[in-house]
Coordinates of C-alpha atoms in Angstrom, one line a residue:
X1 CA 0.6 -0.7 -50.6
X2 CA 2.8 -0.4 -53.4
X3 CA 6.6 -0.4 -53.6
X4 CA 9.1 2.8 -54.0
X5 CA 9.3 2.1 -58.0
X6 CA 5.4 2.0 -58.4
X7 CA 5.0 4.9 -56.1
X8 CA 7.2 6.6 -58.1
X9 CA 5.7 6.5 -61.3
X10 CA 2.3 7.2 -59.8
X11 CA 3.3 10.7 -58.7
X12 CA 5.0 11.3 -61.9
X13 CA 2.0 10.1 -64.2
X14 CA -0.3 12.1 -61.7
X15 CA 2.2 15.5 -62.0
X16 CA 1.6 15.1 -65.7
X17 CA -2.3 15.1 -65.6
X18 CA -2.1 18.1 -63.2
X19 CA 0.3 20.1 -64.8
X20 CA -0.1 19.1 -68.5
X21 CA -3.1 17.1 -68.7
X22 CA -1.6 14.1 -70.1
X23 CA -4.1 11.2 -68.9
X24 CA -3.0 8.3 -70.4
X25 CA -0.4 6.7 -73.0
X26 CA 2.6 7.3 -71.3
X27 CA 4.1 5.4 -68.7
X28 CA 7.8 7.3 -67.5
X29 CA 10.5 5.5 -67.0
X30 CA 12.7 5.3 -64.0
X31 CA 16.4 4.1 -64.1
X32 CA 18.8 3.7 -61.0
X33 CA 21.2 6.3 -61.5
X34 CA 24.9 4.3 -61.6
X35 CA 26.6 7.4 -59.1
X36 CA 24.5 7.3 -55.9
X37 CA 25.0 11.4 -56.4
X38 CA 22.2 11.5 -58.7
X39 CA 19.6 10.0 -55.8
X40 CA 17.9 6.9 -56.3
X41 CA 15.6 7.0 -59.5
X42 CA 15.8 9.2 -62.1
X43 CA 13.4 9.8 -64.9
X44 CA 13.7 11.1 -68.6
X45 CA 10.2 12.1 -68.8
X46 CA 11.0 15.4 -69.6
X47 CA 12.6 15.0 -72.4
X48 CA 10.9 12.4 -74.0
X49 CA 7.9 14.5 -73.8
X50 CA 9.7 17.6 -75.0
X51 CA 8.9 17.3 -78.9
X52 CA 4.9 16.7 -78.3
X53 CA 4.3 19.2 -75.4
X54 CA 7.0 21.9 -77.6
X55 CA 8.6 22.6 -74.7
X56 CA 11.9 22.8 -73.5
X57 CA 12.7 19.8 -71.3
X58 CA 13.9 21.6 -68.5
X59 CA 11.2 23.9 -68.3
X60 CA 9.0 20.6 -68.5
X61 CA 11.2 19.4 -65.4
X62 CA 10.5 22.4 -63.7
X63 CA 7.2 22.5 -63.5
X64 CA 6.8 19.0 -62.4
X65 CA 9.2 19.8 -59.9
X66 CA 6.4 21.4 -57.2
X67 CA 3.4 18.7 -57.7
X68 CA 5.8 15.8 -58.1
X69 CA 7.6 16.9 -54.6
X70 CA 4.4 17.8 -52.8
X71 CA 2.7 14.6 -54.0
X72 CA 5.8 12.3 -53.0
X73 CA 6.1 13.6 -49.7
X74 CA 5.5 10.4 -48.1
X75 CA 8.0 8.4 -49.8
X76 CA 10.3 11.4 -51.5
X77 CA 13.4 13.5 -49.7
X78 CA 13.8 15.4 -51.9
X79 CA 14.3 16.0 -56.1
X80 CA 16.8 17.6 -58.2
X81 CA 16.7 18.3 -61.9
X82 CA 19.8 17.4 -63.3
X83 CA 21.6 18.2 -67.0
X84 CA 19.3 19.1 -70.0
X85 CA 16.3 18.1 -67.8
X86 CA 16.6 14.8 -65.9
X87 CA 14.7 14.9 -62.7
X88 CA 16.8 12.8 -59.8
X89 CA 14.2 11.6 -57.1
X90 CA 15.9 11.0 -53.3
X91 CA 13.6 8.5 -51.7
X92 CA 13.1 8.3 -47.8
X93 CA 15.1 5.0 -46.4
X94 CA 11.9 4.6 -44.0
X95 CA 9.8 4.1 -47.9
X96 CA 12.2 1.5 -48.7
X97 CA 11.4 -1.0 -45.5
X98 CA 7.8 -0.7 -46.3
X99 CA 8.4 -3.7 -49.0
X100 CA 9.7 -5.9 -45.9
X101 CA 5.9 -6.8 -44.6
X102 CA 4.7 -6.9 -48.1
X103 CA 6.7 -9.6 -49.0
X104 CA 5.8 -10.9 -45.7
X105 CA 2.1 -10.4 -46.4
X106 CA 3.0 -12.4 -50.1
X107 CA 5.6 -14.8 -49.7
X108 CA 5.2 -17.0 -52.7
X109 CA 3.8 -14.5 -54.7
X110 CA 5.7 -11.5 -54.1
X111 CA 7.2 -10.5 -57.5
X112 CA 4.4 -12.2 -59.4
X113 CA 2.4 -10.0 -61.4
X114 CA -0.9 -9.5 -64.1
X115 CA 0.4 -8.1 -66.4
X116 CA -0.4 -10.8 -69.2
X117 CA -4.5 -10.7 -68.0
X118 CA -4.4 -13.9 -69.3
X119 CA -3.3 -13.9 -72.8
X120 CA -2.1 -17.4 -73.9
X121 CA 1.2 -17.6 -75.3
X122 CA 2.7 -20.5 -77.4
X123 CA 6.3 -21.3 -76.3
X124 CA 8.3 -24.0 -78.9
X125 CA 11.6 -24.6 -77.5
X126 CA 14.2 -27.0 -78.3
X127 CA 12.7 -28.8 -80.7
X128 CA 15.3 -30.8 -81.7
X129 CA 15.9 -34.0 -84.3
X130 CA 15.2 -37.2 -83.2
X131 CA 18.5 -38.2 -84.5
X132 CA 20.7 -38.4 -81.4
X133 CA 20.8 -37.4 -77.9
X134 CA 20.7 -33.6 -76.7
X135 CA 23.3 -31.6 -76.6
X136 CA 24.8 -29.1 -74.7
X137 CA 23.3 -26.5 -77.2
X138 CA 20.0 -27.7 -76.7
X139 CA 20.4 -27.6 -72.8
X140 CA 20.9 -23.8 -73.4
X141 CA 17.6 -23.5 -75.2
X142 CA 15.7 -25.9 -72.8
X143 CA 16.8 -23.7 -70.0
X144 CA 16.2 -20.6 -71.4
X145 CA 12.7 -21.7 -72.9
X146 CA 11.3 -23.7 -69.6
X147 CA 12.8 -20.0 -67.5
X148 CA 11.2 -18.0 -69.8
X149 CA 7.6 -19.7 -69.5
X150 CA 8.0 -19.7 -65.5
X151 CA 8.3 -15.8 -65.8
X152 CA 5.5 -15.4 -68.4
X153 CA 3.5 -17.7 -65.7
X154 CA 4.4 -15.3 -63.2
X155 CA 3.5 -12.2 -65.1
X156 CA 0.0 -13.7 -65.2
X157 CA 0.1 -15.4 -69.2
X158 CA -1.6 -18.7 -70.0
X159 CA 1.3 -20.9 -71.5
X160 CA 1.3 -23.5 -73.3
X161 CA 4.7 -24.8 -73.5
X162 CA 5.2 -27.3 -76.9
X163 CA 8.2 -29.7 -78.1
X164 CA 8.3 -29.9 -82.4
X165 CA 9.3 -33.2 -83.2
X166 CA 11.1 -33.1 -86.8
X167 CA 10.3 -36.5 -87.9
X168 CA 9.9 -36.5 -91.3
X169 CA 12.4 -36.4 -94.2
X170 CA 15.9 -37.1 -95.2
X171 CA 17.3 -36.9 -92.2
X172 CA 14.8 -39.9 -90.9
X173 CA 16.2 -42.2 -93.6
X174 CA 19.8 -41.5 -93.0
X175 CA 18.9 -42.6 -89.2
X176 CA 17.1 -45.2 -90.3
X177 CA 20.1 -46.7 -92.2
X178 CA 22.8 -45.7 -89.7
X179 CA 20.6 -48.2 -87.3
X180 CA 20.5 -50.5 -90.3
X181 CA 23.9 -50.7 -91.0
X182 CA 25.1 -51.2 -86.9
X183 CA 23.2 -53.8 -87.1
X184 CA 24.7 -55.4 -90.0
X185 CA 27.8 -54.9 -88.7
X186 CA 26.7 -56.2 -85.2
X187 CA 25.9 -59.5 -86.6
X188 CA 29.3 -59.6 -88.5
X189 CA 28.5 -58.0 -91.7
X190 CA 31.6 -55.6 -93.7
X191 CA 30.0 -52.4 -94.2
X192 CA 31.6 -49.3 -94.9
X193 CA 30.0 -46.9 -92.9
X194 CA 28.9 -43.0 -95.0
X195 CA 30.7 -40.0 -93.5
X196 CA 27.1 -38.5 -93.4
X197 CA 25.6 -41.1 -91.5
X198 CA 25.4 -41.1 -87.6
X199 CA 28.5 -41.7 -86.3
X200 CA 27.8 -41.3 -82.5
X201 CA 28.8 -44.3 -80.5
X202 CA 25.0 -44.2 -79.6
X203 CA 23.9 -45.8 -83.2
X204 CA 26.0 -48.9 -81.9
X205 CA 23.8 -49.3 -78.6
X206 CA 20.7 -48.7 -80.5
X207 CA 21.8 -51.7 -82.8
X208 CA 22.2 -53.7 -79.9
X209 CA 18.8 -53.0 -78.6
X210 CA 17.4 -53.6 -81.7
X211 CA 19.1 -56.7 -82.2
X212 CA 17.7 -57.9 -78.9
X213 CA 14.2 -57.3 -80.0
X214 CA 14.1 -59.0 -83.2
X215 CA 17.3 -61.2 -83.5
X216 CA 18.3 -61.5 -87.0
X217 CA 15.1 -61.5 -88.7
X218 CA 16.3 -58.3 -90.8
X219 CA 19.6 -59.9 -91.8
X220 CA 18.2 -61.0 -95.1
X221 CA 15.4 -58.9 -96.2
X222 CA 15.9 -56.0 -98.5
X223 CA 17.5 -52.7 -97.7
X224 CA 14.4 -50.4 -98.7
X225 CA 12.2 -52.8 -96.5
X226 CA 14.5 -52.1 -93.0
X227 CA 15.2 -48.9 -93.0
X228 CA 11.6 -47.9 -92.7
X229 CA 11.5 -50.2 -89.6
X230 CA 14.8 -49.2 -88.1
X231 CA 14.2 -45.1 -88.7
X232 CA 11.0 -45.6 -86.5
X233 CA 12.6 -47.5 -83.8
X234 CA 15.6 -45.1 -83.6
X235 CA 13.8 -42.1 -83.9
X236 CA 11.4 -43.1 -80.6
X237 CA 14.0 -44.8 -78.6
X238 CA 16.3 -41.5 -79.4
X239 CA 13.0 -39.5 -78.7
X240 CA 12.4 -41.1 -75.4
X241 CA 16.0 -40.9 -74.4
X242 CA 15.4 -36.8 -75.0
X243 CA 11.9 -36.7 -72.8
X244 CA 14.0 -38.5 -70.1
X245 CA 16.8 -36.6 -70.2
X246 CA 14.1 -32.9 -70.2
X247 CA 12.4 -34.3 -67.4
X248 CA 15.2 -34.8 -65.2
X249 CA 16.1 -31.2 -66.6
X250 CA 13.1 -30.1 -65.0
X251 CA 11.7 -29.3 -68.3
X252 CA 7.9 -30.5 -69.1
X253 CA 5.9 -30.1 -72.4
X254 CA 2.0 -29.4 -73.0
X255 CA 2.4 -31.1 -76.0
X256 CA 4.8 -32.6 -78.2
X257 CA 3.7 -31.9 -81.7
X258 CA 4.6 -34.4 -84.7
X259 CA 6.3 -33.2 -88.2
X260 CA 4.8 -36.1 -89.5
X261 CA 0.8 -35.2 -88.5
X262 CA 1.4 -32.4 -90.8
X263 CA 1.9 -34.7 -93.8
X264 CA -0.6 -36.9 -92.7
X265 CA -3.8 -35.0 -92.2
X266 CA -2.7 -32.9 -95.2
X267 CA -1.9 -29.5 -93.2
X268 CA 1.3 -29.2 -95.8
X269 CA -0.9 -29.0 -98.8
X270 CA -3.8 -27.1 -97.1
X271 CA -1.2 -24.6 -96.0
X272 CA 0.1 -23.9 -99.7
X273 CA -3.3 -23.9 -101.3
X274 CA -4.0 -21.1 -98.3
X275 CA -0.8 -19.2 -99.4
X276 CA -1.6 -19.9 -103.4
X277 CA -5.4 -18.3 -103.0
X278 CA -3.9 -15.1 -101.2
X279 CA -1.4 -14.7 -104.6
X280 CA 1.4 -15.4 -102.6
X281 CA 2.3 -18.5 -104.9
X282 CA 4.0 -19.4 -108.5
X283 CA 5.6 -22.3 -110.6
X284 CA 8.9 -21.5 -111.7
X285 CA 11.3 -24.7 -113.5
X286 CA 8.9 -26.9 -112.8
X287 CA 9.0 -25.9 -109.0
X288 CA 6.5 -24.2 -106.2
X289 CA 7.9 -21.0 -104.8
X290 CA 6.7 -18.8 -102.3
X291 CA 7.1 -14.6 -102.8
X292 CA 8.8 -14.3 -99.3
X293 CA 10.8 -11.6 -101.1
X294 CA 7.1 -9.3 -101.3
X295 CA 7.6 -9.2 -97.1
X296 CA 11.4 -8.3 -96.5
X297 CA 13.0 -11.5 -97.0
X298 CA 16.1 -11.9 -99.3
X299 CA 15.1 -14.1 -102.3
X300 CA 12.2 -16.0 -103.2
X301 CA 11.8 -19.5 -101.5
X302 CA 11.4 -23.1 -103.3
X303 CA 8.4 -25.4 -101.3
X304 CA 8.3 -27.8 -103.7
X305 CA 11.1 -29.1 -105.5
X306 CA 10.5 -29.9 -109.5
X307 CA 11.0 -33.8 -108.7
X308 CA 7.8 -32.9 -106.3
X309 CA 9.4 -33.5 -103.0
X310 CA 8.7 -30.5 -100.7
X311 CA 10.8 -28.7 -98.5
X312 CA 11.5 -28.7 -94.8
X313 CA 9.8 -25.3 -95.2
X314 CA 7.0 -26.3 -96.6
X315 CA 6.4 -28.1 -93.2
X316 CA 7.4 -25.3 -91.4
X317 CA 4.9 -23.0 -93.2
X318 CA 2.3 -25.8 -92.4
X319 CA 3.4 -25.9 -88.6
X320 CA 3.1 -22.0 -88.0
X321 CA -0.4 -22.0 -90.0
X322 CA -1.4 -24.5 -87.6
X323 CA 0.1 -22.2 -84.8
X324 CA -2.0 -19.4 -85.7
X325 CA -4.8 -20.9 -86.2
X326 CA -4.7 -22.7 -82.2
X327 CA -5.4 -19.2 -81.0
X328 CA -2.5 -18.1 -79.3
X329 CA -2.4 -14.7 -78.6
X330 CA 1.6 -14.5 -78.7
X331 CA 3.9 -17.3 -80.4
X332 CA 7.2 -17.8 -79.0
X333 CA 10.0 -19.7 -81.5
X334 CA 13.4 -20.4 -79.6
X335 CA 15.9 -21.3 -82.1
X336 CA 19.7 -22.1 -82.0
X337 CA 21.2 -19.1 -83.9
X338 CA 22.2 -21.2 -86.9
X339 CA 18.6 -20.2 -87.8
X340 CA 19.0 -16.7 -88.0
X341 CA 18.6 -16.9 -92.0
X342 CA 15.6 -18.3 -91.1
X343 CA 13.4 -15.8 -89.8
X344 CA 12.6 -13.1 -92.5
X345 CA 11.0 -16.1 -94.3
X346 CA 9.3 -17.6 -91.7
X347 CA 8.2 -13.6 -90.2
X348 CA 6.8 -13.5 -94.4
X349 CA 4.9 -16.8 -94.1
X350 CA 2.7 -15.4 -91.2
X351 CA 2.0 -12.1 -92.6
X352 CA 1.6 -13.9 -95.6
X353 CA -1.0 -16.0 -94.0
X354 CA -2.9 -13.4 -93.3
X355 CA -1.6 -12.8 -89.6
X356 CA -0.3 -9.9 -88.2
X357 CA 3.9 -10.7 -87.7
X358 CA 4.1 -9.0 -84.5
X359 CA 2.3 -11.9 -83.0
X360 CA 5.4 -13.9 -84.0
X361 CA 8.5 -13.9 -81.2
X362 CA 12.0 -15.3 -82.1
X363 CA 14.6 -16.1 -79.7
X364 CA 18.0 -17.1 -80.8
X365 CA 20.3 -18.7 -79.0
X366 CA 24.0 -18.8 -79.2
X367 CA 26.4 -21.5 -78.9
X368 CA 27.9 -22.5 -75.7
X369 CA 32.1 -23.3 -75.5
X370 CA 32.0 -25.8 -72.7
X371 CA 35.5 -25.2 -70.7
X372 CA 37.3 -27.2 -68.0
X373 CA 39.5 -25.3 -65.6
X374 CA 39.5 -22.1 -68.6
X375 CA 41.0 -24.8 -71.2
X376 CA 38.3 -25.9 -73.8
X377 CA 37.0 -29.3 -73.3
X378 CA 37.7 -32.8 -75.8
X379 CA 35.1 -34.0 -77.5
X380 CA 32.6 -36.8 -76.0
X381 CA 33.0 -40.6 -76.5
X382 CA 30.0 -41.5 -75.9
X383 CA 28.5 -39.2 -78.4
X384 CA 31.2 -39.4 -81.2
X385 CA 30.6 -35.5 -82.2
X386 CA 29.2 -33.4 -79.0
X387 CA 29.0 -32.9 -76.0
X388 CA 25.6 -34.4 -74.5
X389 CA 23.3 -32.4 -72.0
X390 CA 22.9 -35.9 -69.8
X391 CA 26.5 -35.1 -69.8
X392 CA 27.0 -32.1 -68.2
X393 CA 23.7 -32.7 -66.0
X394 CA 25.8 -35.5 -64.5
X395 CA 28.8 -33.9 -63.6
X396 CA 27.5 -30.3 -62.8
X397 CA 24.1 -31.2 -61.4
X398 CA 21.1 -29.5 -62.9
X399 CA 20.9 -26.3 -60.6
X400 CA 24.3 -25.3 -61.5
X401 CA 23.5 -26.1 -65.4
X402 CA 20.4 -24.4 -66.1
X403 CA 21.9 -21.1 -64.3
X404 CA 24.9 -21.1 -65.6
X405 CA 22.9 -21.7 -69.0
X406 CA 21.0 -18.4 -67.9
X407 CA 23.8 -16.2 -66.9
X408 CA 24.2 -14.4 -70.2
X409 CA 21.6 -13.1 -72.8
X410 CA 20.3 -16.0 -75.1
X411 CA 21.9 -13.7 -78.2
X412 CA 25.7 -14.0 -77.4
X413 CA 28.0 -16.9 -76.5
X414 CA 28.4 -18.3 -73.5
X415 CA 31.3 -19.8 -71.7
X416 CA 30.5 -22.5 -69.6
X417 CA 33.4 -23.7 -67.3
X418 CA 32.7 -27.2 -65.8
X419 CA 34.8 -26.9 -62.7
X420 CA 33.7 -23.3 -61.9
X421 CA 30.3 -24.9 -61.9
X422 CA 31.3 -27.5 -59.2
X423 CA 33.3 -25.4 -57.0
X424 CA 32.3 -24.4 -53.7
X425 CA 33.0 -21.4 -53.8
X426 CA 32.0 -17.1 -54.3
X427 CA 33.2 -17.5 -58.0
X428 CA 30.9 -20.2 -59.3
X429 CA 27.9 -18.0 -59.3
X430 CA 25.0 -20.3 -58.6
X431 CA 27.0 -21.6 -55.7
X432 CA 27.5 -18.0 -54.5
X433 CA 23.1 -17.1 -54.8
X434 CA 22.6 -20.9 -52.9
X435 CA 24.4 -20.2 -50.6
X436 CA 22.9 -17.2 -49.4
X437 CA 19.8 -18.9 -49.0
X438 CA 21.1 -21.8 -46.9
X439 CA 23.2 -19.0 -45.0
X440 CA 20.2 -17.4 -44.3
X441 CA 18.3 -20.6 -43.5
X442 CA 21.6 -21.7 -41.1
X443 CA 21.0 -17.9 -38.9
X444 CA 17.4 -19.0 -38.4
X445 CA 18.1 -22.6 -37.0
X446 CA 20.7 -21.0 -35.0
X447 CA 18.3 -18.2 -34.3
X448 CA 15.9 -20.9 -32.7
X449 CA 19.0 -22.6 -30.8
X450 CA 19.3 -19.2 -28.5
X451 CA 15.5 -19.4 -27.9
X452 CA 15.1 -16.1 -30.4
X453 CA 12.0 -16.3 -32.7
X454 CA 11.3 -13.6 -35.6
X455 CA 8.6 -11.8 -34.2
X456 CA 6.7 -10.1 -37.1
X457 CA 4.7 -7.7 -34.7
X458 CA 7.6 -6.4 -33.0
X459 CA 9.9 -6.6 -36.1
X460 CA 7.6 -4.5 -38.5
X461 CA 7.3 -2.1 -35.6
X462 CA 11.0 -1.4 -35.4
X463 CA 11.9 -1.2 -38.9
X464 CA 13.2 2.5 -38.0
X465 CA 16.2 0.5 -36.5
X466 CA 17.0 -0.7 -39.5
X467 CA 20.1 2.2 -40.3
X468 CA 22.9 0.9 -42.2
X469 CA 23.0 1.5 -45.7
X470 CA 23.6 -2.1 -46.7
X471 CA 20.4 -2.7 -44.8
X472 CA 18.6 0.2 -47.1
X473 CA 20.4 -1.0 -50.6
X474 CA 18.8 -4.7 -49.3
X475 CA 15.7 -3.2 -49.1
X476 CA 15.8 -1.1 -52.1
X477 CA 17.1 -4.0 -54.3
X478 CA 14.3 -6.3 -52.4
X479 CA 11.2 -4.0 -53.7
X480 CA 12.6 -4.1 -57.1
X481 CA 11.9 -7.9 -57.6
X482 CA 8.4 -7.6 -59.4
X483 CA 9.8 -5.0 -61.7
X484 CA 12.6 -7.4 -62.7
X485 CA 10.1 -10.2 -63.3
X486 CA 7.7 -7.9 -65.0
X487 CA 10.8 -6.7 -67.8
X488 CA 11.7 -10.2 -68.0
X489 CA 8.3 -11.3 -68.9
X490 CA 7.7 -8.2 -71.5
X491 CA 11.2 -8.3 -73.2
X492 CA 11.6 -11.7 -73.0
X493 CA 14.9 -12.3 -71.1
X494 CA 14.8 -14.4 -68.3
X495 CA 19.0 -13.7 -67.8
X496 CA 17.2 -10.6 -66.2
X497 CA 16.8 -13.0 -63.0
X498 CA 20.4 -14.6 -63.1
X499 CA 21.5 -11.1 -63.2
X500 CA 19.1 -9.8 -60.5
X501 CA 19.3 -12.7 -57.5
X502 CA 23.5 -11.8 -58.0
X503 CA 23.2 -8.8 -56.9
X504 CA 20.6 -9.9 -53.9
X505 CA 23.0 -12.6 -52.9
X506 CA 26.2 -10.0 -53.2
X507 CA 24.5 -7.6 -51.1
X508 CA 23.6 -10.0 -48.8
X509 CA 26.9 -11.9 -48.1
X510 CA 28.5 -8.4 -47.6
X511 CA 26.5 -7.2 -44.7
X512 CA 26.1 -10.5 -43.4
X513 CA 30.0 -10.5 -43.5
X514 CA 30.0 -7.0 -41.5
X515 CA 26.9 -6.5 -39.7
X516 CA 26.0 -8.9 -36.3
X517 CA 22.1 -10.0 -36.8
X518 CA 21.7 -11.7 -33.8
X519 CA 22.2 -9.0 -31.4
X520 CA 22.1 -8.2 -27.3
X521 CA 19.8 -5.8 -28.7
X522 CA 15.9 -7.7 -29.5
X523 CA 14.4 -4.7 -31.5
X524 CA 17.1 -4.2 -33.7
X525 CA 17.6 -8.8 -33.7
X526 CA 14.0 -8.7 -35.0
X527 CA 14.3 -6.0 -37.4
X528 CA 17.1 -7.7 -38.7
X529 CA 15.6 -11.1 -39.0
X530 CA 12.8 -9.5 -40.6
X531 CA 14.7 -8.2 -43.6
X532 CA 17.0 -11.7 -43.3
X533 CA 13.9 -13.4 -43.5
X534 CA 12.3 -11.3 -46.8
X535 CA 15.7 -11.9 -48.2
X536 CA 15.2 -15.2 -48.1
X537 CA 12.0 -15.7 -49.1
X538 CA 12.4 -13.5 -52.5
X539 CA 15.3 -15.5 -53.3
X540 CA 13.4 -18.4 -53.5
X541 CA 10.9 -16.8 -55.4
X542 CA 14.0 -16.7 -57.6
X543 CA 15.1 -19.4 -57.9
X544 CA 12.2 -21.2 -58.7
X545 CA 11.4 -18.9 -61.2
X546 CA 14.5 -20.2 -63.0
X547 CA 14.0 -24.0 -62.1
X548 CA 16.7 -24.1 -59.4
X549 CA 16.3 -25.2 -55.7
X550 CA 16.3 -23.5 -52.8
X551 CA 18.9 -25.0 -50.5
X552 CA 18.8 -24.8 -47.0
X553 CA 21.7 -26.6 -46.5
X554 CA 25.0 -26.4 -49.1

């Protein structure tokens, strides 16, 4: 058993091989038409096959129209062909119900799909310095990265989800001596502390942590002789502080994947030499560059600077080499979009490498403008210059962060509004998709209270009763669950499910709100519960595919 959408494009892809012998390589698509007029799917096939069949599209419509009519006459009531050659399918309400025992039959893994066969995929997400606690910014790309890899999951990928710690380089010193210089100052010293430094009230704890594990024994020794020492206990007590603060997130790693390995096993040098024997390389003023310009980039790119010091990027070449080499099928970056310079060059390096580019996926994501009641929100304390993702978690909770992280595409700005998150209420929207969950858990308890148990037998054999059209749209937006997940997984946008359990919940709440489902009437009580009941269990399937709980209480 399939549902409507499926159906759908069987009988179309069949039509084709009948009528014009087209066996393979085209899948149609099928849109939900925005004016109920224009039926219930609608398909372009038609016309996109107009130019290779030299055909007009409306003769190409026409001909369909007999086979695709006579082959859909279980599910279809009839077809129009609409405009320069659009073919508007009207679909049975009784083929709509049919997803009800499916998702019966499934539960759990109704909307799950294997479309992946198994390929592994590489997702790197958040990735950020060990230099001070996680931001806000960075709870937007943990949410989006730990969604996405659910979905893949779902969509039947291998994934293998992996945290790039940047601990190498300038940016490790200047921690190291914003610990330093706390300290000194801890114990009384003047200092005068750099504008470029770490100014985050979280340097001063660290000092006092560090002071209370080795007292004052670095009070006289040399500068260049501390800093080591205090960069490597900031960086993994900052590092630890960020595992904590993912984990409670509900975000966990495969592996968490060191800058610094790079430099030590000599993967930095291995990777140029690779890059230099393909031609790819020159010396230029006494520096290394790379010809990222050859591959669509904007300029040439310096690895090695003439004092010999290399480049973040020549870490970052080394990292992806080492990336491709693993044997990931697909490689998944998620970047904050102060990056987006960086991806013709990094798009170069893996062709460059030898790899084909296509295996490389970037996802950018925007800033987020945290709000408080619509008015933009001060600054943190405790952090000195952001706004810290413990933060947020802490006054929000995380369900109503990481959804209110997903409600928009990763590529534009969101506007997160603290209070709206907190209110109980049909405007904060992961309240609003909860709720109907713990609504529909609520009319089963009271369900149980008047002695009435759902009855799948006698349910599933009254469907028919099932008449109203909010009980039909339910339906119809219930058996397009797996198609949601299975765009989500192939375009890479888990705001798809936000976006999707909305309109569930909506839908819901409204006939809910008009419609008695506990009735004098038991056929039509245990129809009802039936499609209450596969409400309820696909929004679950939801939720958790976005890391949030399904309340059965709110």
């Amino acid at each position: 058993m399939a549902v409507v959408r499926d159906e759908l494009s069987f009988i179309v892809r069949r039509a084709l091989q009948d009528v014009f012998g087209i066996t393979e390589g085209f899948e149609p698509e099928l849109e939900i038409p925005s004016l109920a007029q224009h039926g219930d799917y609608a398909t372009n096939a038609a016309m996109v096959l107009a130019k290779s069949l030299k055909k007009n599209p409306r003769e190409i419509a026409e001909k369909l129209s007999e086979p695709i009519t006579s082959l859909g006459a279980n599910i279809l009531d009839r077809l129009e062909i609409a405009g320069p050659g659009f073919i508007n399918f009207f679909v049975k309400s009784e083929a709509f119900k049919r997803v009800i025992p499916m998702i019966f039959e499934k539960r759990e893994n109704f909307g799950k799909t294997d479309i992946g066969k198994g390929q592994f995929v590489q997702v790197e997400f958040v990735s950020a310095n060990p230099t001070g606690p996680l931001h806000v910014g960075h709870g937007r790309g943990a949410a989006v990265g730990d969604a996405l890899a659910r979905i893949l999951e779902a969509s039947g990928y291998r994934v293998h989800r992996e945290y790039y710690i940047n601990d190498v380089g300038k940016q490790m010193n200047i921690l190291g001596r914003s610990l330093y210089l706390r300290y000194l100052e801890l114990l009384g010293r003047q200092i005068e502390f750099p504008e470029d430094h770490y100014r985050g009230d979280y340097m001063k704890d660290l000092a006092r942590d560090f002071f209370q594990e080795v007292g004052s024994k670095y009070l006289e020794i040399l500068e260049d002789e501390a800093i080591p020492v205090c960069s490597k206990y900031a960086a993994q007590k900052i590092l630890d502080g960020i595992r904590k603060d993912l984990e409670d997130f509900r975000v966990t790693y495969d592996e968490w994947f060191s800058e610094e390995t790079l430099h030590r096993e000599g993967m930095v040098e291995s990777a140029i030499d690779q890059l230099r024997s393909r031609g790819f390389i020159y010396e230029q003023d006494g520096a290394v560059w790379f010809k990222s310009s050859l591959f669509g980039d904007e300029k040439d790119r310096v690895i090695v600077r003439s004092n010999g010091a290399k480049t973040y990027f020549a870490a970052d070449i080394a990292y992806h080499w080492n990336k491709m080499q693993r044997g990931f099928d697909t490689i998944i970056d998620i970047w904050g979009a102060d990056h987006h310079g960086y991806v013709p060059r990094i798009k170069a390096v893996v062709e460059a490498l030898g790899f084909d580019p296509k295996k490389l996926n970037i996802i950018l994501v925007q800033l987020v403008n945290l709000l408080r009641g619509g008015q933009p929100v001060a600054m943190s304390t405790r952090a000195g210059e952001f706004v810290t993702l413990r933060e947020v978690m802490d006054e929000v909770g995380v369900d109503a962060a990481r959804y209110m992280f997903l409600t928009h595409r990763s590529d534009s700005p969101l506007d997160f509004d603290l209070e709206l998150a907190k209110s109980q209420s049909s405007e904060n929207p992961v309240y609003y998709v909860q709720y109907a969950h713990a609504r529909i858990s609520s009319l089963f308890a009271v369900a149980e209270e008047r002695g009435i148990k759902l009855d799948i037998e006698t349910a599933f054999k009254h469907l028919n009763r099932l008449e109203e059209s909010q009980e039909i749209q339910l339906a119809k937006i219930l058996g397009e669950f797996p198609f949601v997940v299975k765009k989500s997984a192939e375009c890479l946008e888990p705001h798809r499910i936000p976006y999707y359990l909305h309109e569930l919940a909506s839908t819901f709440h409204a006939y809910y709100n008009h419609h008695r489902i506990l009735t004098d009437d038991n056929e039509l009580t245990q129809a009802r519960l039936a499609l209450a009941g596969a409400v309820h269990i696909v929004l679950k399937n939801a939720l958790n595919l976005i890391g949030l709980s399904a309340p059965d209480r709110m």
